[in-house]
Coordinates of C-alpha atoms in Angstrom, one line a residue:
Chain K
M1 CA -13.1 2.5 -20.4
I2 CA -10.6 0.1 -19.2
E3 CA -11.3 -1.7 -15.7
F4 CA -7.8 -2.6 -13.8
R5 CA -7.9 -5.7 -11.9
I6 CA -5.4 -6.3 -9.1
D7 CA -3.8 -9.3 -7.6
R8 CA -2.1 -8.5 -4.4
R9 CA -0.7 -12.0 -4.6
S10 CA 0.9 -11.9 -7.8
G11 CA 4.5 -10.4 -6.4
V12 CA 4.2 -8.3 -9.4
A13 CA 4.4 -4.7 -8.3
T14 CA 0.9 -2.9 -8.5
Y15 CA 2.2 0.0 -10.8
L16 CA 3.2 -2.8 -13.0
Q17 CA 0.3 -4.3 -13.0
L18 CA -1.4 -1.3 -14.3
V19 CA 1.3 -0.9 -16.9
Q20 CA 0.8 -4.3 -18.3
Q21 CA -2.9 -4.5 -18.1
T22 CA -3.2 -1.2 -20.2
K23 CA -0.4 -2.6 -22.8
Q24 CA -2.7 -5.8 -22.7
A25 CA -6.0 -3.3 -23.8
L26 CA -3.9 -1.5 -26.3
R27 CA -2.5 -4.8 -27.9
L28 CA -6.3 -6.3 -28.0
G29 CA -7.9 -2.8 -28.9
L30 CA -9.4 -3.0 -26.2
L31 CA -7.8 0.6 -26.2
Q32 CA -7.5 3.2 -28.9
P33 CA -6.2 6.2 -29.4
G34 CA -8.0 9.1 -28.2
D35 CA -9.5 7.2 -25.6
R36 CA -9.2 8.6 -21.8
L37 CA -7.6 6.4 -19.2
P38 CA -9.7 6.3 -16.2
T39 CA -9.0 9.2 -13.0
A40 CA -7.0 8.0 -10.8
K41 CA -9.9 8.5 -8.2
E42 CA -11.8 6.3 -10.5
V43 CA -9.3 3.7 -10.0
V44 CA -8.6 3.7 -6.5
A45 CA -12.5 3.9 -5.9
A46 CA -12.5 0.8 -7.4
T47 CA -9.4 -1.0 -6.6
A48 CA -8.5 0.6 -3.0
I49 CA -4.9 0.9 -4.2
N50 CA -3.0 3.9 -3.7
P51 CA -3.4 6.7 -6.1
N52 CA 0.5 7.7 -6.1
T53 CA 0.8 4.5 -7.9
V54 CA -1.6 5.0 -10.2
L55 CA 0.2 8.2 -11.3
K56 CA 3.5 6.3 -11.6
A57 CA 2.1 3.8 -13.9
Y58 CA 0.6 6.3 -16.1
R59 CA 4.0 8.4 -15.7
E60 CA 5.3 5.1 -17.3
L61 CA 3.1 4.9 -20.0
E62 CA 3.7 8.4 -20.8
R63 CA 7.5 7.3 -20.8
E64 CA 7.1 5.1 -23.3
G65 CA 4.6 7.4 -25.6
L66 CA 1.6 5.2 -25.1
V67 CA -0.6 7.7 -23.2
E68 CA -0.4 11.8 -22.8
P69 CA -1.8 14.0 -19.7
R70 CA -4.3 16.6 -20.5
P71 CA -4.0 18.9 -18.0
G72 CA -7.9 19.4 -16.6
L73 CA -9.3 16.7 -19.3
G74 CA -7.5 13.1 -17.7
T75 CA -5.1 11.1 -19.4
F76 CA -4.7 9.8 -23.1
V77 CA -4.1 7.3 -25.4
R78 CA -1.6 8.4 -28.1
R79 CA -0.8 5.1 -29.9
S80 CA -2.0 1.5 -30.3
L81 CA 0.0 -1.6 -29.4
A82 CA -2.2 -3.6 -31.8
S83 CA -0.3 -5.5 -34.3
A84 CA -1.7 -7.5 -37.5
G85 CA 0.2 -10.3 -35.9
T86 CA -2.4 -10.1 -32.9
A87 CA -5.6 -9.2 -34.6
E88 CA -8.4 -11.8 -34.0
D89 CA -8.0 -12.4 -37.9
S90 CA -4.0 -13.1 -37.9
P91 CA -2.7 -16.2 -39.7
L92 CA 0.0 -16.3 -36.5
R93 CA -3.3 -16.3 -34.1
G94 CA -5.1 -19.0 -36.5
E95 CA -2.0 -21.1 -36.3
L96 CA -1.6 -20.9 -32.5
D97 CA -5.2 -22.0 -32.5
A98 CA -5.3 -24.7 -34.5
W99 CA -1.6 -25.6 -32.6
M100 CA -4.2 -25.7 -29.3
S101 CA -6.7 -27.8 -30.9
R102 CA -3.9 -30.5 -31.5
A103 CA -2.9 -30.1 -27.7
Q104 CA -6.4 -30.7 -27.1
T105 CA -6.7 -33.8 -29.1
A106 CA -3.4 -35.1 -27.8
G107 CA -5.1 -35.0 -24.2
L108 CA -3.5 -31.7 -22.6
D109 CA -5.1 -30.0 -20.3
R110 CA -5.2 -26.2 -19.5
E111 CA -2.0 -26.4 -17.1
D112 CA 0.2 -29.2 -19.5
V113 CA -1.0 -26.2 -22.5
E114 CA 0.3 -23.4 -20.2
A115 CA 3.4 -25.1 -18.6
L116 CA 4.0 -25.9 -22.3
F117 CA 3.5 -22.2 -23.8
K118 CA 5.6 -20.7 -20.9
A119 CA 8.1 -23.0 -21.4
V120 CA 8.8 -22.1 -25.0
L121 CA 7.9 -18.8 -24.3
D122 CA 10.5 -18.3 -21.6
T123 CA 13.4 -19.8 -24.3
R124 CA 12.3 -17.5 -27.2
Y125 CA 11.6 -14.3 -25.0
R126 CA 13.8 -12.9 -22.4
L127 CA 11.8 -12.4 -18.9
G128 CA 10.4 -8.9 -18.5
T129 CA 11.8 -7.3 -22.2
G130 CA 10.0 -8.0 -25.2
D131 CA 13.0 -8.6 -26.7
H132 CA 14.0 -12.0 -29.0
T133 CA 16.9 -13.4 -27.2
E134 CA 18.4 -14.5 -30.8
G135 CA 18.9 -12.8 -34.4
Chain F
M1 CA 11.7 20.7 -5.2
S2 CA 11.8 20.8 -1.5
T3 CA 9.6 18.3 0.1
T4 CA 7.6 19.1 3.2
I5 CA 7.4 16.5 5.9
A6 CA 4.0 16.2 7.3
L7 CA 4.9 13.9 10.6
A8 CA 8.5 13.8 11.9
A9 CA 9.7 12.3 15.4
A10 CA 13.3 12.8 16.7
E11 CA 14.5 11.4 20.0
L12 CA 10.9 10.7 20.5
G13 CA 10.5 8.8 23.9
K14 CA 7.4 8.1 26.3
R15 CA 7.7 6.2 29.2
Y16 CA 4.7 4.8 31.4
K17 CA 4.9 4.0 35.1
R18 CA 5.5 0.2 33.9
G19 CA 8.6 1.3 31.7
W20 CA 9.2 2.8 27.9
A21 CA 6.9 2.5 25.5
L22 CA 8.5 4.2 22.9
R23 CA 12.2 5.0 22.8
G24 CA 14.5 7.5 20.8
C25 CA 12.1 7.4 18.0
G26 CA 13.0 9.0 14.6
F27 CA 11.5 9.4 11.4
E28 CA 10.3 11.3 9.0
L29 CA 6.6 11.4 6.7
P30 CA 6.8 13.5 3.7
A31 CA 3.7 15.0 2.7
G32 CA 1.1 13.3 0.5
R33 CA 2.6 9.6 1.2
V34 CA 0.3 6.9 2.5
A35 CA 2.1 5.7 5.1
A36 CA 1.5 2.0 6.9
L37 CA 2.4 1.8 10.6
V38 CA 3.4 -1.7 11.7
G39 CA 4.3 -3.5 14.8
P40 CA 3.4 -6.0 16.7
N41 CA 0.6 -5.5 19.9
G42 CA 2.9 -3.0 22.4
A43 CA 5.1 -1.6 20.1
G44 CA 3.8 1.6 20.4
K45 CA 1.8 2.5 17.3
S46 CA -1.2 3.8 19.6
T47 CA 1.0 5.8 21.5
L48 CA 2.9 7.2 18.7
M49 CA -0.4 8.4 17.4
A50 CA -1.7 9.9 21.2
L51 CA 1.9 12.1 21.2
A52 CA 0.9 13.2 17.6
T53 CA -2.4 14.6 18.6
G54 CA -1.1 16.1 21.7
L55 CA -3.2 13.4 24.2
L56 CA 0.2 12.5 25.7
T57 CA 3.4 14.6 25.8
P58 CA 6.3 13.1 24.7
T59 CA 8.9 12.2 27.8
T60 CA 11.6 12.8 25.4
G61 CA 12.3 14.1 22.3
T62 CA 10.0 15.8 20.0
I63 CA 7.3 15.1 17.3
R64 CA 6.1 17.6 14.8
I65 CA 3.1 17.6 12.6
F66 CA 3.9 20.3 9.5
G67 CA 6.4 21.8 11.8
D68 CA 4.9 22.3 15.0
Q69 CA 5.0 20.8 18.3
P70 CA 1.4 19.3 19.0
V71 CA 0.0 21.2 22.1
R72 CA -2.4 19.8 24.7
S73 CA -5.5 22.5 24.5
G74 CA -6.3 20.9 20.9
T75 CA -5.3 18.5 17.9
H76 CA -3.4 20.5 15.4
P77 CA -6.0 22.1 12.6
K78 CA -4.1 20.4 9.7
L79 CA -4.4 16.9 11.4
G80 CA -7.1 14.2 11.9
F81 CA -7.2 11.2 13.9
L82 CA -9.5 8.4 13.6
A83 CA -9.0 6.4 16.9
Q84 CA -9.0 2.6 17.2
D85 CA -12.7 2.3 19.3
K86 CA -13.6 4.8 16.8
P87 CA -15.4 7.0 19.7
L88 CA -18.7 8.3 18.6
F89 CA -21.7 8.9 20.9
R90 CA -23.8 6.3 20.5
R91 CA -27.4 7.9 21.5
F92 CA -26.9 10.7 18.7
T93 CA -28.2 10.5 15.2
V94 CA -25.7 10.5 12.2
A95 CA -26.8 14.1 11.6
E96 CA -26.4 15.1 15.5
T97 CA -23.0 13.6 15.0
L98 CA -21.8 15.7 12.1
H99 CA -23.6 18.6 13.9
A100 CA -21.1 18.2 16.8
G101 CA -18.4 17.8 14.0
R102 CA -19.2 21.4 12.9
A103 CA -19.4 23.0 16.5
L104 CA -16.2 21.3 17.5
N105 CA -13.9 21.8 14.5
P106 CA -13.3 25.9 13.1
T107 CA -12.1 24.1 9.7
W108 CA -15.5 22.0 9.3
D109 CA -16.6 21.3 5.9
Q110 CA -20.4 20.3 6.3
A111 CA -20.9 19.8 2.6
Y112 CA -18.6 17.5 2.2
A113 CA -19.0 15.3 5.5
E114 CA -22.8 14.9 4.4
R115 CA -21.5 13.7 0.7
L116 CA -19.3 11.3 2.6
I117 CA -22.4 10.0 4.6
A118 CA -24.8 10.3 1.8
E119 CA -21.8 7.9 -0.6
A120 CA -21.6 5.7 2.6
G121 CA -25.5 5.1 2.3
V122 CA -25.9 5.6 6.0
P123 CA -29.2 7.1 6.8
T124 CA -28.6 10.6 8.4
Q125 CA -31.4 10.0 11.0
A126 CA -30.0 6.3 12.3
R127 CA -28.9 6.3 15.5
I128 CA -25.1 5.6 16.2
N129 CA -25.7 2.4 18.5
T130 CA -28.4 1.0 15.6
L131 CA -25.4 1.0 12.7
S132 CA -22.9 -2.2 11.5
G133 CA -19.6 -2.0 12.4
G134 CA -19.1 -1.0 8.8
Q135 CA -21.3 2.0 8.7
R136 CA -20.2 3.5 12.0
T137 CA -16.5 3.0 10.7
R138 CA -17.9 5.3 7.7
V139 CA -19.4 7.8 9.9
A140 CA -16.2 8.3 11.9
L141 CA -14.2 8.7 8.6
A142 CA -16.9 11.5 7.5
V143 CA -16.2 12.8 11.1
A144 CA -12.4 12.5 10.7
L145 CA -12.2 13.8 7.1
G146 CA -14.9 16.4 7.6
R147 CA -11.9 19.2 9.3
R148 CA -10.3 18.6 6.2
P149 CA -7.5 17.3 7.3
E150 CA -3.9 17.3 5.7
L151 CA -2.3 14.7 7.6
L152 CA -4.9 11.9 8.5
M153 CA -3.7 9.2 11.4
L154 CA -6.0 6.1 11.4
D155 CA -5.2 3.4 14.0
E156 CA -6.5 0.0 13.1
P157 CA -9.0 1.3 11.0
L158 CA -10.3 -1.9 9.3
A159 CA -9.8 -4.2 12.5
D160 CA -13.5 -5.7 13.1
L161 CA -15.1 -5.2 9.6
D162 CA -16.1 -7.5 7.2
P163 CA -14.5 -8.1 3.8
V164 CA -16.9 -5.9 1.9
A165 CA -16.6 -3.5 4.6
R166 CA -12.8 -3.1 5.1
D167 CA -13.2 -2.6 1.0
E168 CA -15.8 0.0 1.1
V169 CA -13.6 2.1 3.5
M170 CA -10.3 1.6 1.8
Q171 CA -11.6 2.6 -1.7
T172 CA -13.5 6.0 0.1
L173 CA -10.1 6.5 1.8
M174 CA -8.0 6.2 -1.1
A175 CA -10.4 8.2 -3.1
E176 CA -10.4 11.2 -0.8
V177 CA -6.2 10.8 -0.9
A178 CA -6.4 10.9 -4.8
E179 CA -9.0 14.1 -4.6
T180 CA -7.4 16.5 -1.6
G181 CA -3.8 14.8 -1.9
M182 CA -3.4 14.3 2.0
T183 CA -1.2 12.8 4.0
V184 CA -2.3 9.3 5.9
L185 CA -0.7 7.4 8.5
L186 CA -2.8 4.0 8.6
S187 CA -1.5 1.4 11.3
S188 CA -2.3 -2.2 10.6
H189 CA -1.5 -5.6 11.8
V190 CA -2.9 -7.0 8.0
L191 CA -0.2 -6.7 6.1
A192 CA -1.4 -8.2 3.2
E193 CA -4.1 -5.7 3.0
L194 CA -1.6 -2.7 3.0
D195 CA 0.1 -3.9 0.0
G196 CA -0.3 -1.6 -3.4
V197 CA -2.3 0.9 -0.6
C198 CA 1.0 1.8 1.1
D199 CA 4.0 4.0 -0.3
H200 CA 5.9 4.6 2.7
L201 CA 6.6 2.4 5.8
L202 CA 7.2 2.9 9.6
V203 CA 8.0 -0.3 11.2
L204 CA 8.0 -0.2 15.2
A205 CA 8.6 -3.0 17.3
G206 CA 10.0 -3.0 21.2
G207 CA 9.2 0.6 21.2
G208 CA 11.6 1.8 18.4
V209 CA 11.5 2.7 14.7
R210 CA 13.2 -0.5 12.9
L211 CA 12.5 0.6 9.5
S212 CA 11.1 3.6 8.0
G213 CA 11.0 5.2 4.2
D214 CA 9.7 4.9 0.4
V215 CA 8.3 1.2 -0.1
D216 CA 9.5 0.8 -3.6
D217 CA 13.0 2.0 -2.4
L218 CA 13.1 -0.2 0.8
L219 CA 12.1 -2.9 -1.6
A220 CA 15.0 -2.2 -3.9
E221 CA 17.5 -2.2 -1.3
H222 CA 17.0 -5.6 0.2
Q223 CA 17.6 -9.2 -1.2
L224 CA 15.9 -12.2 -0.2
L225 CA 18.6 -14.9 -0.8
I226 CA 17.8 -18.8 -0.9
G227 CA 20.8 -21.1 -1.2
P228 CA 22.6 -24.0 0.5
S229 CA 23.1 -23.6 4.3
E230 CA 26.7 -24.9 4.7
D231 CA 27.5 -22.1 2.2
S232 CA 25.7 -19.4 3.9
A233 CA 28.1 -18.4 7.0
G234 CA 30.4 -15.3 6.1
L235 CA 28.9 -15.2 2.4
F236 CA 27.3 -11.9 3.4
P237 CA 29.3 -8.6 5.1
T238 CA 28.1 -8.4 8.4
G239 CA 26.0 -5.8 9.1
S240 CA 24.1 -6.8 6.0
V241 CA 21.8 -9.4 7.2
V242 CA 18.3 -8.6 8.4
E243 CA 17.6 -11.9 9.2
S244 CA 18.7 -15.7 8.4
R245 CA 16.9 -18.9 8.5
S246 CA 17.6 -22.3 7.9
T247 CA 15.7 -25.5 7.0
G248 CA 18.4 -28.2 7.1
R249 CA 19.7 -27.8 3.7
Q250 CA 18.3 -24.6 2.3
A251 CA 19.4 -21.1 4.2
T252 CA 16.8 -17.9 3.3
V253 CA 18.8 -14.6 4.1
L254 CA 17.4 -11.3 4.0
V255 CA 20.2 -8.5 3.4
R256 CA 19.9 -5.0 3.0
G257 CA 22.2 -3.1 0.9
A258 CA 24.6 -5.8 -0.3
A259 CA 25.9 -6.4 -3.4
P260 CA 24.0 -8.9 -5.8
V261 CA 25.5 -12.8 -5.0
D262 CA 26.8 -14.3 -8.2
R263 CA 27.4 -17.8 -6.7
P264 CA 26.3 -21.0 -7.9
G265 CA 23.2 -22.6 -6.1
W266 CA 22.0 -18.9 -5.0
V267 CA 18.9 -17.3 -6.1
A268 CA 18.2 -13.7 -5.4
H269 CA 14.3 -12.4 -5.1
E270 CA 13.3 -9.1 -4.4
P271 CA 10.9 -9.4 -1.4
T272 CA 7.7 -8.7 -1.0
L273 CA 6.2 -6.2 1.2
E274 CA 4.9 -8.7 3.8
E275 CA 8.0 -10.5 3.4
L276 CA 10.4 -7.8 4.3
V277 CA 8.2 -6.3 7.1
K278 CA 7.8 -9.8 8.7
A279 CA 11.5 -10.6 8.7
Y280 CA 12.3 -7.3 10.4
L281 CA 9.6 -7.9 13.2
R282 CA 10.9 -11.4 13.6
S283 CA 14.4 -10.1 13.8
A284 CA 13.3 -7.4 16.5
G285 CA 11.7 -10.2 18.6
K286 CA 14.8 -12.6 18.6
A287 CA 16.6 -9.5 19.7
K288 CA 14.5 -8.8 22.6
A289 CA 14.4 -12.4 23.8
V290 CA 18.3 -12.7 23.5
A291 CA 18.3 -9.3 25.7
E292 CA 15.8 -10.6 28.1
A293 CA 18.1 -13.7 28.6
V294 CA 21.0 -12.2 29.1
S295 CA 19.8 -9.9 31.8
A296 CA 18.0 -12.9 33.4

């Protein structure tokens, strides 16, 4: 089962952090169709956030068709976000790994790589959406 | 869907010998919310809670708990209250404390109170005066929750607790909210620990309500704008500026309900809960200082 981590200093709304972490787990295959999400009580007993926030996050995931509530049972994953492109053995991941290896050889440290990666990411992808800026 | 109002105040005022502690307070707290009550020392937070319990009677106006006015003869059956000093008989054991809770409260749920004590890992035969601050708070919380309140008010519940105890108390509280759907009104100085916890906000300063409402709505209504100082005068409609600060060339302005600013050099952010509350408290503080200077 997924465990949420809340960063109170991130400036990102708490319910969005839950949504993003769930999607991340769906992308990486840590959550799969049929899996149950933790109940609001389980989440707040671990994170001390407001249960209404958990319900809001789950409603958002439901609206996007990713999860479905089953009354009396909990909230379950409907579909995965894992795509061939993000799997561990995908060619894209291999290329990125090779690129990072070159960056390491060139003497870039973690922060350099993060800054560079984010700069390219931001020019290619609009903030907050999954859409390409071009084409 | 009609919203039940757990706690409401209208024109609420309380005057002590030294002056008004609260004046002209009006707000509504819908049921099911977890609300933060924030304000500087002397803002009237504890007075407001004492008025809700019936320990104090209002000088003006009304306060209502699920529609009823408090009576002096006893706290409203739907209301639970955890006072700041967590009053427990220090010589009692934990078991005796729960026994007293049962004797004093017609709506007492002994099994529930015992479960909360067991979850807290507090031995039932221990005397209250031998417990740590965190354990004492857990016992006081179990006593307050044992009444099965629909509205729980907590006055600075986390003050003088260590970080681990704070987490445990908030985790317990939020888990009980998840299970029972009760309404919570929680006062605190420490804004950072309320972020993510509270979905409703009530800001008191100088005895009056400065801001109240749904946290997400309030954050969305406000913009924190940063831009060149020379530009800032007259840029925003009067009445919309909550606070304007300037450091040399740069101005930081918090505005409410204004249209997006589309002007070179200006960047708009959604404020954090902490930025929002502090701006209101600072501007209330300044208004008070000005009023005192004028009357002096």
